[in-house]
PDB file of C-alpha atoms in Angstrom:
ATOM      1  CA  UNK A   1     -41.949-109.971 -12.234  1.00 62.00           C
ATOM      2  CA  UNK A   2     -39.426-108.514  -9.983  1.00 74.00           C
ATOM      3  CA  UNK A   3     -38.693-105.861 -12.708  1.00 90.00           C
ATOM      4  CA  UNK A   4     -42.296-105.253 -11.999  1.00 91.00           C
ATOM      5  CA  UNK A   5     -42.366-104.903  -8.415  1.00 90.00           C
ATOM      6  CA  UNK A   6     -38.636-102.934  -8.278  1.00 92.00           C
ATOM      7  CA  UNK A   7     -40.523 -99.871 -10.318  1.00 93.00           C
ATOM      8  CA  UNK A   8     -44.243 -99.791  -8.234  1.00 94.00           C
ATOM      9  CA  UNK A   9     -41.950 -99.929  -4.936  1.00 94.00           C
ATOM     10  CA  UNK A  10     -39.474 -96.908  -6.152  1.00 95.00           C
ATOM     11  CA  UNK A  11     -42.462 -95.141  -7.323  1.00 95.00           C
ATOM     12  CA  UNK A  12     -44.089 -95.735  -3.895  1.00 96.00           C
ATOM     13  CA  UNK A  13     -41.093 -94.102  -2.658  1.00 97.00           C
ATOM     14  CA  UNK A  14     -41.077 -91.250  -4.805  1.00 97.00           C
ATOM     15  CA  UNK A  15     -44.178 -90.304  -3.975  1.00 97.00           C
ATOM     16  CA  UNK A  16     -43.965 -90.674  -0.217  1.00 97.00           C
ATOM     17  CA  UNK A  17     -40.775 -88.308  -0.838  1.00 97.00           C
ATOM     18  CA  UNK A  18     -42.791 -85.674  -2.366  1.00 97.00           C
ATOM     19  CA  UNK A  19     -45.850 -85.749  -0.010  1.00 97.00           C
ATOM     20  CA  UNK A  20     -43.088 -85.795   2.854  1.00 97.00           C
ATOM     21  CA  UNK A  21     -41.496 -82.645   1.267  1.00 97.00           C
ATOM     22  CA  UNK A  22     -44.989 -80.945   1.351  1.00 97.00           C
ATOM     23  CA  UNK A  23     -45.921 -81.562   4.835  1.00 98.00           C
ATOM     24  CA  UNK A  24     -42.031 -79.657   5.629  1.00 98.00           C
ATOM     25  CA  UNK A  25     -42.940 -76.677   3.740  1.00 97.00           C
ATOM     26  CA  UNK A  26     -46.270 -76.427   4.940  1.00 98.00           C
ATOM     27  CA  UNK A  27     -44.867 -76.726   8.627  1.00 98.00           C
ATOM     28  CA  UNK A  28     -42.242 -74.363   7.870  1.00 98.00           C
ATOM     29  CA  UNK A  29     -44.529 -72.004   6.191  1.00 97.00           C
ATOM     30  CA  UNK A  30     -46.755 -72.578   9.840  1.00 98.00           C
ATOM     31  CA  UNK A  31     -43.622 -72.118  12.193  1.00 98.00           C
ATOM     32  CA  UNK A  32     -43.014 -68.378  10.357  1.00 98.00           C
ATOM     33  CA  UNK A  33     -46.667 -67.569  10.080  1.00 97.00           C
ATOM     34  CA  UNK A  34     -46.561 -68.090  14.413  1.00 98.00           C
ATOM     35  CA  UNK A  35     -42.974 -66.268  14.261  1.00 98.00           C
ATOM     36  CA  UNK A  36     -44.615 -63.368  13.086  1.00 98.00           C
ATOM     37  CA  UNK A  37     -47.668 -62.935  14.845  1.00 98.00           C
ATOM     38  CA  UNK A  38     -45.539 -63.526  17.722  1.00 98.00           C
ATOM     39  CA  UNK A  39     -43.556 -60.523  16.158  1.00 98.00           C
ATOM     40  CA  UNK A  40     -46.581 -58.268  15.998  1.00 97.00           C
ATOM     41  CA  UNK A  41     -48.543 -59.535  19.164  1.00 98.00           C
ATOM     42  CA  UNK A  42     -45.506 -57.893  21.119  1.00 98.00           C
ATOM     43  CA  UNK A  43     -45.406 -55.175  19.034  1.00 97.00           C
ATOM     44  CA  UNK A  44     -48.840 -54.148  20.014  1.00 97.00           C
ATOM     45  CA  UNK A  45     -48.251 -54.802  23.760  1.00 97.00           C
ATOM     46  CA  UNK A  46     -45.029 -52.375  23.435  1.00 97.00           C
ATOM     47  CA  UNK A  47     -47.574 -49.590  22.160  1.00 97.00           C
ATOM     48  CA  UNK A  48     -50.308 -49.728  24.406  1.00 97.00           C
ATOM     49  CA  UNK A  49     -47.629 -49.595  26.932  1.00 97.00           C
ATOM     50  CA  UNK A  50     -46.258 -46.921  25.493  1.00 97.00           C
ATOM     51  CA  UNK A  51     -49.561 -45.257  25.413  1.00 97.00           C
ATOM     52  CA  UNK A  52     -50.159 -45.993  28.840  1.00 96.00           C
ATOM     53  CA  UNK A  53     -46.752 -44.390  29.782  1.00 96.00           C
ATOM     54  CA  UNK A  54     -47.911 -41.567  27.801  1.00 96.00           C
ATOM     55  CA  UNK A  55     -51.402 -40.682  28.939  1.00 95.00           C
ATOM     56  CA  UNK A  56     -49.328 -40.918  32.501  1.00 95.00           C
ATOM     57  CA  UNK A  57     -47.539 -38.423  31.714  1.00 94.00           C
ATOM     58  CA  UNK A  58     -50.647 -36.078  29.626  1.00 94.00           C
ATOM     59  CA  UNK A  59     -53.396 -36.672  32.645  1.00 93.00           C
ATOM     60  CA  UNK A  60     -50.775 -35.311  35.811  1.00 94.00           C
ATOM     61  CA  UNK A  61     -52.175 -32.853  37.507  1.00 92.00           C
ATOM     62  CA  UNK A  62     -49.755 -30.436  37.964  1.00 93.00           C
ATOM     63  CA  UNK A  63     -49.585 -31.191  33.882  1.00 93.00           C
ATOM     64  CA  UNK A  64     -53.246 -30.471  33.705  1.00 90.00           C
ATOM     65  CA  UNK A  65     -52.955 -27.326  36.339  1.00 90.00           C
ATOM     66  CA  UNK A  66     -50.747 -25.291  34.284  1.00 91.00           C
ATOM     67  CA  UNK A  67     -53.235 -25.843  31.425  1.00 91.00           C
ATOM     68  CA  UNK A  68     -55.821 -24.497  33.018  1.00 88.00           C
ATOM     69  CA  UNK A  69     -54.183 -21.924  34.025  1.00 88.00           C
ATOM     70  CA  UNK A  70     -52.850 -21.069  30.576  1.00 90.00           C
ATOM     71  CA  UNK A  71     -56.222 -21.141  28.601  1.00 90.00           C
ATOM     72  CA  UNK A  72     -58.845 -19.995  31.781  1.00 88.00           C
ATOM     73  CA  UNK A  73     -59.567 -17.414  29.653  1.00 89.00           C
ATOM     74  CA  UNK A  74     -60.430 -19.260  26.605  1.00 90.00           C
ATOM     75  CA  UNK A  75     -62.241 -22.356  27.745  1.00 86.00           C
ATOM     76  CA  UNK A  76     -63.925 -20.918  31.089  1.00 84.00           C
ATOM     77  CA  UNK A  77     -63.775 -23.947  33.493  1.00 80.00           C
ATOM     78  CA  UNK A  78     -65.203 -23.911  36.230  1.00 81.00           C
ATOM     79  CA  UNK A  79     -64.699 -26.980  39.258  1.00 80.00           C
ATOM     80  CA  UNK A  80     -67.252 -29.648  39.018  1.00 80.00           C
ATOM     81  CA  UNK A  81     -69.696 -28.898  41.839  1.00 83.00           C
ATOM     82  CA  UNK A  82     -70.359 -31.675  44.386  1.00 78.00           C
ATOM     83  CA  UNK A  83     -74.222 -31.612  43.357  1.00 79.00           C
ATOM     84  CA  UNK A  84     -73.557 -32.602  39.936  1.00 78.00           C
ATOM     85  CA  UNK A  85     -72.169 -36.113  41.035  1.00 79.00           C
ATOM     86  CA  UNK A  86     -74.912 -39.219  41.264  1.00 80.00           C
ATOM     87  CA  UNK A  87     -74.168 -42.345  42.389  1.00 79.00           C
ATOM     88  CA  UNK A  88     -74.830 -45.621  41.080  1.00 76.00           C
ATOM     89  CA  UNK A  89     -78.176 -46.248  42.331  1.00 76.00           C
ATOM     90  CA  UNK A  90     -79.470 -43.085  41.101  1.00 78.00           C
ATOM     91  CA  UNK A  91     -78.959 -44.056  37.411  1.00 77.00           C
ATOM     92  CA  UNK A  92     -81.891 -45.121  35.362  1.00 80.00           C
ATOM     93  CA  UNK A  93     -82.416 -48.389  34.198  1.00 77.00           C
ATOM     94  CA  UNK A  94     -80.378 -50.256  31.641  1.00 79.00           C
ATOM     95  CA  UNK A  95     -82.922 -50.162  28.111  1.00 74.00           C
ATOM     96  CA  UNK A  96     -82.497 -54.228  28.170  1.00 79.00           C
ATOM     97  CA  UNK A  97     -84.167 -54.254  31.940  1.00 79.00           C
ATOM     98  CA  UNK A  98     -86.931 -51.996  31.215  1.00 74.00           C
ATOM     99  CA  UNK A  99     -90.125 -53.739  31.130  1.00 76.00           C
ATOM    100  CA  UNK A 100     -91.880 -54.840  27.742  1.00 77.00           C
ATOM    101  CA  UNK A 101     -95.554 -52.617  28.253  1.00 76.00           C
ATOM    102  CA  UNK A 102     -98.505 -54.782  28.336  1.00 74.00           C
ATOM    103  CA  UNK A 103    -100.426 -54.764  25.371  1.00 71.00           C
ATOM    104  CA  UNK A 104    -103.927 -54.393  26.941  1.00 68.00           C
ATOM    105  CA  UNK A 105    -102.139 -51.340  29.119  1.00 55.00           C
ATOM    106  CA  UNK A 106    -101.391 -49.671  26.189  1.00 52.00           C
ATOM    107  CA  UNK A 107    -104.951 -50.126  24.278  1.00 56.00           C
ATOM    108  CA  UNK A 108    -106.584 -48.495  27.665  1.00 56.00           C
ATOM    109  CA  UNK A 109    -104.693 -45.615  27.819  1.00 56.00           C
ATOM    110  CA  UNK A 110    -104.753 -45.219  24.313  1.00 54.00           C
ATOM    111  CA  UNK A 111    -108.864 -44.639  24.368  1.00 55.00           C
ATOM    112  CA  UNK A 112    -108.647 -42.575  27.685  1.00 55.00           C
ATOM    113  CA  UNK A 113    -105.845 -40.660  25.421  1.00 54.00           C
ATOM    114  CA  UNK A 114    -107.907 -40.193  22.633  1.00 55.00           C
ATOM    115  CA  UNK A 115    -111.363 -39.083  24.929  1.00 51.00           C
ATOM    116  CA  UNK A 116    -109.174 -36.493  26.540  1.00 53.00           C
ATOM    117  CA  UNK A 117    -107.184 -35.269  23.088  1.00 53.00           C
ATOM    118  CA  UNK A 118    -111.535 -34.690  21.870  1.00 50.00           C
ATOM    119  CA  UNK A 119    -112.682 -33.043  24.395  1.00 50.00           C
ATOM    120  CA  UNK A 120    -109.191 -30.731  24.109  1.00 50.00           C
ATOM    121  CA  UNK A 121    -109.199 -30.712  20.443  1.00 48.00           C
ATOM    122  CA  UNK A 122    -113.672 -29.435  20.970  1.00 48.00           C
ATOM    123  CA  UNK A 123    -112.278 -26.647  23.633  1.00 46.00           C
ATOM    124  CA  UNK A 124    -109.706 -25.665  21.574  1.00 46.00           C
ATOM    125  CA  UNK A 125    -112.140 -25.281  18.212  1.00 47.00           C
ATOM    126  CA  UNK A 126    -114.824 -23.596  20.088  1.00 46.00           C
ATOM    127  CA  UNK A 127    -111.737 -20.787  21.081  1.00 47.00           C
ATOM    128  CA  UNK A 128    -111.414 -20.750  17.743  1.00 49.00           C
ATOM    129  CA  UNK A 129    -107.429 -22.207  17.287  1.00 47.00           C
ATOM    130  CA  UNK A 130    -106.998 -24.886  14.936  1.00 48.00           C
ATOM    131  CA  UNK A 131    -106.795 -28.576  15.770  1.00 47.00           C
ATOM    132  CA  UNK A 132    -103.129 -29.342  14.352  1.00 47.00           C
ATOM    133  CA  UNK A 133    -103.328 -33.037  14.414  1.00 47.00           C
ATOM    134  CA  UNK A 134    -102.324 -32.878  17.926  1.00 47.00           C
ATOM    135  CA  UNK A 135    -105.578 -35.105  18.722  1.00 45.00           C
ATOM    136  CA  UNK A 136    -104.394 -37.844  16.404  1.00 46.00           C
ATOM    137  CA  UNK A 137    -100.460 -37.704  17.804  1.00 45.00           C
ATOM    138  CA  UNK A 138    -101.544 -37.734  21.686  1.00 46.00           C
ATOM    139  CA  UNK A 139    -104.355 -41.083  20.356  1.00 45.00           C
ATOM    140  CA  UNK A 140    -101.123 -43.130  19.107  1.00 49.00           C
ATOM    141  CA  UNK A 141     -98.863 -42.241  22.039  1.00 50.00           C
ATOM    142  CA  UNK A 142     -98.191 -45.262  24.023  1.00 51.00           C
ATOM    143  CA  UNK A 143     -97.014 -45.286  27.711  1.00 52.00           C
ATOM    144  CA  UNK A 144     -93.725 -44.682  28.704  1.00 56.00           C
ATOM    145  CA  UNK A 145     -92.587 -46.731  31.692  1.00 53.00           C
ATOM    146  CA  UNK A 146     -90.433 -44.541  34.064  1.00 52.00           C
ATOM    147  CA  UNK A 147     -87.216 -47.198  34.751  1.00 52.00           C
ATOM    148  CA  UNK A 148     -86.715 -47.693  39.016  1.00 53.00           C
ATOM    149  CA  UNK A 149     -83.437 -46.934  40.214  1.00 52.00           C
ATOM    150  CA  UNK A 150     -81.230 -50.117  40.930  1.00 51.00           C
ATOM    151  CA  UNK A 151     -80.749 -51.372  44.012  1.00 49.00           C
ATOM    152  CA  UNK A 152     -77.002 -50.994  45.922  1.00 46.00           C
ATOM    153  CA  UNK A 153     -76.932 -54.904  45.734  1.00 44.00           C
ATOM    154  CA  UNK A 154     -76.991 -54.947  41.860  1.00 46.00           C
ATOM    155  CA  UNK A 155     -74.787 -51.725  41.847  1.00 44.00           C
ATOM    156  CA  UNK A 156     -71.959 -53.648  43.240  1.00 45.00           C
ATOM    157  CA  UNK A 157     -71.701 -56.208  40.451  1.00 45.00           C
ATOM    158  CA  UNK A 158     -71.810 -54.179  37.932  1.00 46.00           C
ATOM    159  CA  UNK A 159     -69.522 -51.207  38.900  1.00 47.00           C
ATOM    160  CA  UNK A 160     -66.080 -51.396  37.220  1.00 47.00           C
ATOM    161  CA  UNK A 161     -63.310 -49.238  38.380  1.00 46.00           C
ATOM    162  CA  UNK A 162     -61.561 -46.687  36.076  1.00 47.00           C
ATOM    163  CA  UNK A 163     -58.747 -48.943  35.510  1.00 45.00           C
ATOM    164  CA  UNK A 164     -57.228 -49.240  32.073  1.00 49.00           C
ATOM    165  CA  UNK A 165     -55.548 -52.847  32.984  1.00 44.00           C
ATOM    166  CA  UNK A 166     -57.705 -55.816  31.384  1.00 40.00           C
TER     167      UNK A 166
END
């Protein structure tokens, strides 16, 4: 009987050894998988610094003068004119704030669209042109709502600098 027990206790052991043995070479497998993401995480914070350093050095303006200088004749710039700047509230709508039409809208000014396409597409027969579907493309338009500029109070939320940091 102790013969017995002797062999089921050393095989216990054995296999506690074994799954002991995986659980190390898993966990060492782990520790270099985070060793070399590690490795490559600072790898890509070394280039975008580097980048950073180096779009420094390509966007200086005296950098950017001399360029201008040098290819005037090619490209043609001209300086932005103060009239050609908007400011935030002046922007359109984003598409996900513009209002969904109303359905019953749309029907409505789809019949007053398709009176007034007749009586254009009768005018323009009794001239003599050809109707060229237009009557039929102006009945199927729908309404387009025109977006309201946002308010300053909204702007200021939403307005990011030009910064490059995150």
């Amino acid at each position: 009987m102790l013969k017995t027990f002797d062999l089921v206790l050393i095989g216990v052991m054995t296999a506690t050894a074994a799954v002991t043995y995986t659980i190390k070479h898993r966990a060492e497998l782990k520790v270099e998988e985070v060793h070399r993401l590690e490795a490559e995480i600072k790898l890509e914070k070394d280039t975008i610094d580097l980048l950073k350093a180096d779009w420094a050095l390509q966007s200086q303006p005296n950098r950017l003068e001399r360029l201008v200088k040098a290819y005037n004749e090619e490209l043609k710039l001209q300086p932005t004119e103060s009239t050609a700047l908007v400011h935030a509230k002046e922007l359109p709508m984003l598409k996900s704030e513009v209002p969904v039409p109303d359905v019953t809208e749309g029907k409505a000014s789809a019949k007053g669209a398709t009176v007034a396409s007749a009586k254009s597409a009768t005018v323009a027969s009794a001239k003599g042109a050809p109707d060229t579907k237009g009557a039929q493309a102006t009945a199927k338009a729908q309404p387009i709502p025109v977006p309201a500029p946002r308010g300053e109070a909204e702007d200021a939320d939403q307005i990011e600098t030009g910064s490059v940091e995150e």
